[in-house]
PDB file of C-alpha atoms in Angstrom:
ATOM      1  CA  MET A  14     -16.926  19.452  14.643  1.00 81.00           C
ATOM      2  CA  ILE A  15     -16.411  15.945  13.292  1.00 88.00           C
ATOM      3  CA  SER A  16     -14.971  13.279  15.612  1.00 88.00           C
ATOM      4  CA  ALA A  17     -11.775  11.378  14.868  1.00 85.00           C
ATOM      5  CA  GLY A  18     -13.752   8.137  14.567  1.00 87.00           C
ATOM      6  CA  THR A  19     -16.155   9.562  11.999  1.00 92.00           C
ATOM      7  CA  PHE A  20     -13.331  11.152  10.019  1.00 94.00           C
ATOM      8  CA  HIS A  21     -11.490   7.828  10.114  1.00 91.00           C
ATOM      9  CA  VAL A  22     -14.484   6.009   8.633  1.00 91.00           C
ATOM     10  CA  ILE A  23     -14.767   8.582   5.833  1.00 94.00           C
ATOM     11  CA  SER A  24     -11.055   8.586   4.995  1.00 95.00           C
ATOM     12  CA  THR A  25     -10.846   4.800   5.218  1.00 94.00           C
ATOM     13  CA  GLU A  26     -13.773   4.320   2.845  1.00 95.00           C
ATOM     14  CA  LEU A  27     -12.175   6.736   0.396  1.00 97.00           C
ATOM     15  CA  THR A  28      -8.813   4.982   0.643  1.00 96.00           C
ATOM     16  CA  ILE A  29     -10.214   1.468   0.277  1.00 96.00           C
ATOM     17  CA  GLY A  30     -12.562   2.473  -2.540  1.00 97.00           C
ATOM     18  CA  MET A  31      -9.752   4.055  -4.543  1.00 97.00           C
ATOM     19  CA  PHE A  32      -7.434   1.111  -3.954  1.00 97.00           C
ATOM     20  CA  ALA A  33     -10.174  -1.377  -4.906  1.00 97.00           C
ATOM     21  CA  LEU A  34     -10.887   0.505  -8.145  1.00 98.00           C
ATOM     22  CA  SER A  35      -7.171   0.520  -8.863  1.00 98.00           C
ATOM     23  CA  GLY A  36      -6.964  -3.225  -8.208  1.00 97.00           C
ATOM     24  CA  VAL A  37      -9.720  -3.999 -10.699  1.00 97.00           C
ATOM     25  CA  ALA A  38      -8.059  -1.783 -13.300  1.00 97.00           C
ATOM     26  CA  PHE A  39      -4.660  -3.432 -12.674  1.00 97.00           C
ATOM     27  CA  LEU A  40      -6.329  -6.828 -13.094  1.00 97.00           C
ATOM     28  CA  LEU A  41      -7.706  -5.679 -16.461  1.00 96.00           C
ATOM     29  CA  CYS A  42      -4.209  -4.472 -17.378  1.00 96.00           C
ATOM     30  CA  ALA A  43      -2.740  -7.849 -16.409  1.00 95.00           C
ATOM     31  CA  ILE A  44      -5.181  -9.824 -18.551  1.00 96.00           C
ATOM     32  CA  GLN A  45      -5.102  -7.135 -21.283  1.00 93.00           C
ATOM     33  CA  LYS A  46      -8.879  -6.834 -21.488  1.00 93.00           C
ATOM     34  CA  GLY A  47     -11.254  -3.934 -21.172  1.00 90.00           C
ATOM     35  CA  PRO A  48     -11.139  -0.310 -22.305  1.00 92.00           C
ATOM     36  CA  ILE A  49      -7.878   1.413 -23.172  1.00 91.00           C
ATOM     37  CA  SER A  50      -8.422   3.754 -20.221  1.00 93.00           C
ATOM     38  CA  ARG A  51      -7.684   0.888 -17.793  1.00 95.00           C
ATOM     39  CA  GLU A  52      -4.053   2.016 -17.362  1.00 95.00           C
ATOM     40  CA  SER A  53      -5.035   5.595 -16.562  1.00 95.00           C
ATOM     41  CA  VAL A  54      -7.761   4.452 -14.180  1.00 97.00           C
ATOM     42  CA  ALA A  55      -5.359   2.091 -12.395  1.00 97.00           C
ATOM     43  CA  HIS A  56      -2.729   4.740 -11.802  1.00 97.00           C
ATOM     44  CA  TRP A  57      -5.019   7.683 -11.013  1.00 97.00           C
ATOM     45  CA  ALA A  58      -7.078   5.602  -8.585  1.00 98.00           C
ATOM     46  CA  LEU A  59      -3.862   4.379  -6.966  1.00 97.00           C
ATOM     47  CA  LEU A  60      -2.707   7.980  -6.595  1.00 97.00           C
ATOM     48  CA  GLY A  61      -6.059   8.947  -5.062  1.00 97.00           C
ATOM     49  CA  GLY A  62      -5.850   6.101  -2.584  1.00 97.00           C
ATOM     50  CA  LEU A  63      -2.273   7.018  -1.779  1.00 96.00           C
ATOM     51  CA  ILE A  64      -3.266  10.626  -1.071  1.00 97.00           C
ATOM     52  CA  ALA A  65      -6.081   9.491   1.235  1.00 96.00           C
ATOM     53  CA  THR A  66      -3.928   6.944   3.110  1.00 94.00           C
ATOM     54  CA  PRO A  67      -2.204   9.359   5.539  1.00 93.00           C
ATOM     55  CA  PHE A  68      -5.578  10.797   6.547  1.00 95.00           C
ATOM     56  CA  ALA A  69      -6.852   7.296   7.304  1.00 92.00           C
ATOM     57  CA  ILE A  70      -3.736   6.430   9.316  1.00 88.00           C
ATOM     58  CA  VAL A  71      -3.620   9.623  11.379  1.00 89.00           C
ATOM     59  CA  SER A  72      -7.351   9.643  12.069  1.00 90.00           C
ATOM     60  CA  GLY A  73      -7.190   5.947  12.963  1.00 87.00           C
ATOM     61  CA  VAL A  74      -4.429   6.529  15.503  1.00 84.00           C
ATOM     62  CA  ASN A  75      -6.414   9.447  16.951  1.00 86.00           C
ATOM     63  CA  ALA A  76      -9.596   7.359  17.127  1.00 85.00           C
ATOM     64  CA  VAL A  77      -8.021   4.514  19.123  1.00 81.00           C
ATOM     65  CA  PRO A  78      -9.382   4.418  22.676  1.00 76.00           C
ATOM     66  CA  GLY A  79      -6.569   5.415  25.005  1.00 72.00           C
ATOM     67  CA  GLY A  80      -4.662   7.069  22.153  1.00 61.00           C
ATOM     68  CA  GLY A  81      -1.920   4.446  22.106  1.00 60.00           C
ATOM     69  CA  MET A  82      -0.589   1.821  19.771  1.00 67.00           C
ATOM     70  CA  ASP A  83      -0.375  -0.870  22.428  1.00 76.00           C
ATOM     71  CA  GLU A  84      -2.322  -3.479  20.443  1.00 80.00           C
ATOM     72  CA  PRO A  85      -0.315  -5.794  18.148  1.00 83.00           C
ATOM     73  CA  ILE A  86      -3.033  -5.725  15.492  1.00 83.00           C
ATOM     74  CA  LEU A  87      -2.767  -1.924  15.250  1.00 83.00           C
ATOM     75  CA  ALA A  88       0.994  -2.125  14.789  1.00 83.00           C
ATOM     76  CA  ASN A  89       0.482  -4.711  12.036  1.00 84.00           C
ATOM     77  CA  LYS A  90      -2.113  -2.473  10.370  1.00 86.00           C
ATOM     78  CA  LEU A  91       0.384   0.383  10.334  1.00 84.00           C
ATOM     79  CA  LEU A  92       3.135  -1.861   8.946  1.00 84.00           C
ATOM     80  CA  LEU A  93       0.947  -3.280   6.167  1.00 87.00           C
ATOM     81  CA  SER A  94      -0.493   0.089   5.154  1.00 89.00           C
ATOM     82  CA  MET A  95       2.986   1.630   4.956  1.00 88.00           C
ATOM     83  CA  THR A  96       4.206  -1.327   2.872  1.00 87.00           C
ATOM     84  CA  SER A  97       1.251  -0.896   0.546  1.00 92.00           C
ATOM     85  CA  ALA A  98       1.923   2.839   0.278  1.00 92.00           C
ATOM     86  CA  GLY A  99       5.581   2.187  -0.536  1.00 89.00           C
ATOM     87  CA  LEU A 100       4.680  -0.236  -3.311  1.00 90.00           C
ATOM     88  CA  ALA A 101       2.126   2.253  -4.657  1.00 93.00           C
ATOM     89  CA  VAL A 102       4.727   5.026  -4.758  1.00 92.00           C
ATOM     90  CA  GLY A 103       7.101   2.702  -6.605  1.00 89.00           C
ATOM     91  CA  ILE A 104       4.444   1.778  -9.165  1.00 91.00           C
ATOM     92  CA  LEU A 105       3.534   5.412  -9.777  1.00 92.00           C
ATOM     93  CA  LEU A 106       7.169   6.496 -10.111  1.00 89.00           C
ATOM     94  CA  ARG A 107       7.919   3.640 -12.505  1.00 89.00           C
ATOM     95  CA  ARG A 108       4.990   4.677 -14.687  1.00 90.00           C
ATOM     96  CA  LYS A 109       6.006   8.348 -14.508  1.00 90.00           C
ATOM     97  CA  TRP A 110       9.511   7.459 -15.686  1.00 86.00           C
ATOM     98  CA  GLY A 111       8.142   5.685 -18.728  1.00 83.00           C
ATOM     99  CA  GLY A 112       7.868   2.097 -17.526  1.00 82.00           C
ATOM    100  CA  GLN A 113       5.504  -0.129 -19.427  1.00 87.00           C
ATOM    101  CA  VAL A 114       2.368  -1.553 -17.869  1.00 90.00           C
ATOM    102  CA  ASN A 115       3.134  -5.240 -18.219  1.00 91.00           C
ATOM    103  CA  LEU A 116       2.248  -8.275 -16.121  1.00 92.00           C
ATOM    104  CA  ARG A 117       4.928  -7.576 -13.507  1.00 89.00           C
ATOM    105  CA  HIS A 118       3.880  -3.933 -13.131  1.00 90.00           C
ATOM    106  CA  SER A 119       0.225  -4.909 -12.797  1.00 94.00           C
ATOM    107  CA  SER A 120       1.047  -7.679 -10.325  1.00 92.00           C
ATOM    108  CA  ILE A 121       2.915  -5.307  -8.034  1.00 91.00           C
ATOM    109  CA  GLY A 122      -0.002  -2.880  -8.275  1.00 94.00           C
ATOM    110  CA  MET A 123      -2.400  -5.654  -7.285  1.00 96.00           C
ATOM    111  CA  LEU A 124      -0.061  -6.648  -4.418  1.00 93.00           C
ATOM    112  CA  SER A 125      -0.202  -3.075  -3.120  1.00 94.00           C
ATOM    113  CA  VAL A 126      -3.994  -3.176  -3.320  1.00 97.00           C
ATOM    114  CA  GLY A 127      -4.105  -6.563  -1.595  1.00 94.00           C
ATOM    115  CA  LEU A 128      -2.007  -5.337   1.322  1.00 91.00           C
ATOM    116  CA  MET A 129      -4.284  -2.340   1.774  1.00 95.00           C
ATOM    117  CA  LEU A 130      -7.362  -4.575   1.712  1.00 93.00           C
ATOM    118  CA  VAL A 131      -5.789  -6.879   4.309  1.00 91.00           C
ATOM    119  CA  THR A 132      -5.194  -3.779   6.431  1.00 90.00           C
ATOM    120  CA  ALA A 133      -8.875  -2.893   6.130  1.00 89.00           C
ATOM    121  CA  GLY A 134      -9.881  -6.424   7.106  1.00 88.00           C
ATOM    122  CA  MET A 135      -7.724  -6.194  10.208  1.00 87.00           C
ATOM    123  CA  GLY A 136      -9.454  -2.927  11.087  1.00 85.00           C
ATOM    124  CA  GLY A 137     -12.809  -4.661  10.930  1.00 81.00           C
ATOM    125  CA  GLU A 138     -11.511  -7.312  13.266  1.00 83.00           C
ATOM    126  CA  TYR A 139     -10.189  -4.725  15.709  1.00 81.00           C
ATOM    127  CA  SER A 140     -13.321  -2.593  15.782  1.00 80.00           C
ATOM    128  CA  ARG A 141     -16.099  -5.184  15.375  1.00 81.00           C
ATOM    129  CA  GLY A 142     -14.416  -8.513  16.070  1.00 78.00           C
ATOM    130  CA  GLU A 143     -15.289  -9.938  12.657  1.00 79.00           C
ATOM    131  CA  THR A 144     -13.042 -10.705   9.724  1.00 78.00           C
ATOM    132  CA  LEU A 145     -12.443 -13.087   6.857  1.00 77.00           C
ATOM    133  CA  LEU A 146      -8.706 -12.984   7.512  1.00 78.00           C
ATOM    134  CA  LEU A 147      -8.305 -15.921   9.838  1.00 76.00           C
ATOM    135  CA  PHE A 148      -4.676 -16.511   8.833  1.00 76.00           C
ATOM    136  CA  ILE A 149      -3.326 -13.157  10.058  1.00 72.00           C
ATOM    137  CA  PRO A 150      -1.358 -13.459  13.321  1.00 70.00           C
ATOM    138  CA  LYS A 151      -3.163 -11.616  16.102  1.00 65.00           C
ATOM    139  CA  GLU A 152      -0.596 -11.410  18.896  1.00 72.00           C
ATOM    140  CA  THR A 153       2.612 -11.138  16.855  1.00 79.00           C
ATOM    141  CA  VAL A 154       3.953  -7.863  15.517  1.00 78.00           C
ATOM    142  CA  MET A 155       5.737  -8.429  12.213  1.00 68.00           C
ATOM    143  CA  LEU A 156       8.581  -5.941  12.669  1.00 70.00           C
ATOM    144  CA  PHE A 157      11.766  -5.776  10.657  1.00 69.00           C
ATOM    145  CA  PRO A 158      14.867  -6.360  12.815  1.00 71.00           C
ATOM    146  CA  THR A 159      17.037  -3.307  13.495  1.00 76.00           C
ATOM    147  CA  TRP A 160      20.199  -4.979  12.170  1.00 78.00           C
ATOM    148  CA  ALA A 161      18.498  -5.703   8.835  1.00 75.00           C
ATOM    149  CA  SER A 162      17.341  -2.095   8.557  1.00 74.00           C
ATOM    150  CA  ILE A 163      20.902  -0.874   9.133  1.00 79.00           C
ATOM    151  CA  VAL A 164      22.299  -3.279   6.522  1.00 80.00           C
ATOM    152  CA  LEU A 165      19.721  -2.132   3.959  1.00 72.00           C
ATOM    153  CA  LEU A 166      20.502   1.510   4.754  1.00 74.00           C
ATOM    154  CA  ILE A 167      24.221   0.916   4.190  1.00 78.00           C
ATOM    155  CA  ILE A 168      23.548  -0.907   0.910  1.00 74.00           C
ATOM    156  CA  GLY A 169      21.250   1.924  -0.199  1.00 68.00           C
ATOM    157  CA  VAL A 170      23.863   4.560   0.564  1.00 70.00           C
ATOM    158  CA  ALA A 171      26.571   2.480  -1.161  1.00 70.00           C
ATOM    159  CA  ILE A 172      24.684   2.268  -4.438  1.00 61.00           C
ATOM    160  CA  VAL A 173      23.633   5.933  -4.587  1.00 57.00           C
ATOM    161  CA  GLY A 174      24.959   7.398  -7.801  1.00 54.00           C
ATOM    162  CA  LYS A 175      25.189   4.078  -9.587  1.00 55.00           C
ATOM    163  CA  SER A 176      22.773   3.834 -12.442  1.00 54.00           C
ATOM    164  CA  THR A 177      20.879   0.684 -13.305  1.00 55.00           C
ATOM    165  CA  ILE A 178      20.420   2.015 -16.829  1.00 58.00           C
ATOM    166  CA  GLU A 179      23.039   1.231 -19.411  1.00 59.00           C
ATOM    167  CA  HIS A 180      24.375   4.486 -20.793  1.00 57.00           C
ATOM    168  CA  ARG A 181      25.817   4.563 -24.300  1.00 63.00           C
ATOM    169  CA  ALA A 182      28.360   7.063 -25.414  1.00 58.00           C
TER     170      ALA A 182
END
């Protein structure tokens, strides 16, 4: 039987590797250099990283000594990885619906990759006490206020059914 810590290392390496490959491919898309397969590589690697992300999160929570999320850095890791996953889903859906891979699309893809890499750096700080991310707050949890979540939920429900695409008769 494999331990939660070992499984977390495996799933994290898979997640970070796929996201890093995607980031390089999105960079090539942004500067419009490299092989024509750069768009496919960017999106397929992003999808692979996205599929591996829940395994890394769940195994990471299970591997924490004490089994709790009482450390601020762990809460921030969860927040950043979920933000990265949300951006990745948006990028993949935009591409699926026929969106072009332009500078904005590539930049958002690279932002998703960057957030996931920051999450990995915070994990290194938590487990080994070493990181290159000196600017990340250690004792502050960057949570979204409840009132802002409710306002966004109401706005989201209010605009359901309204199309952002101009329809011609």
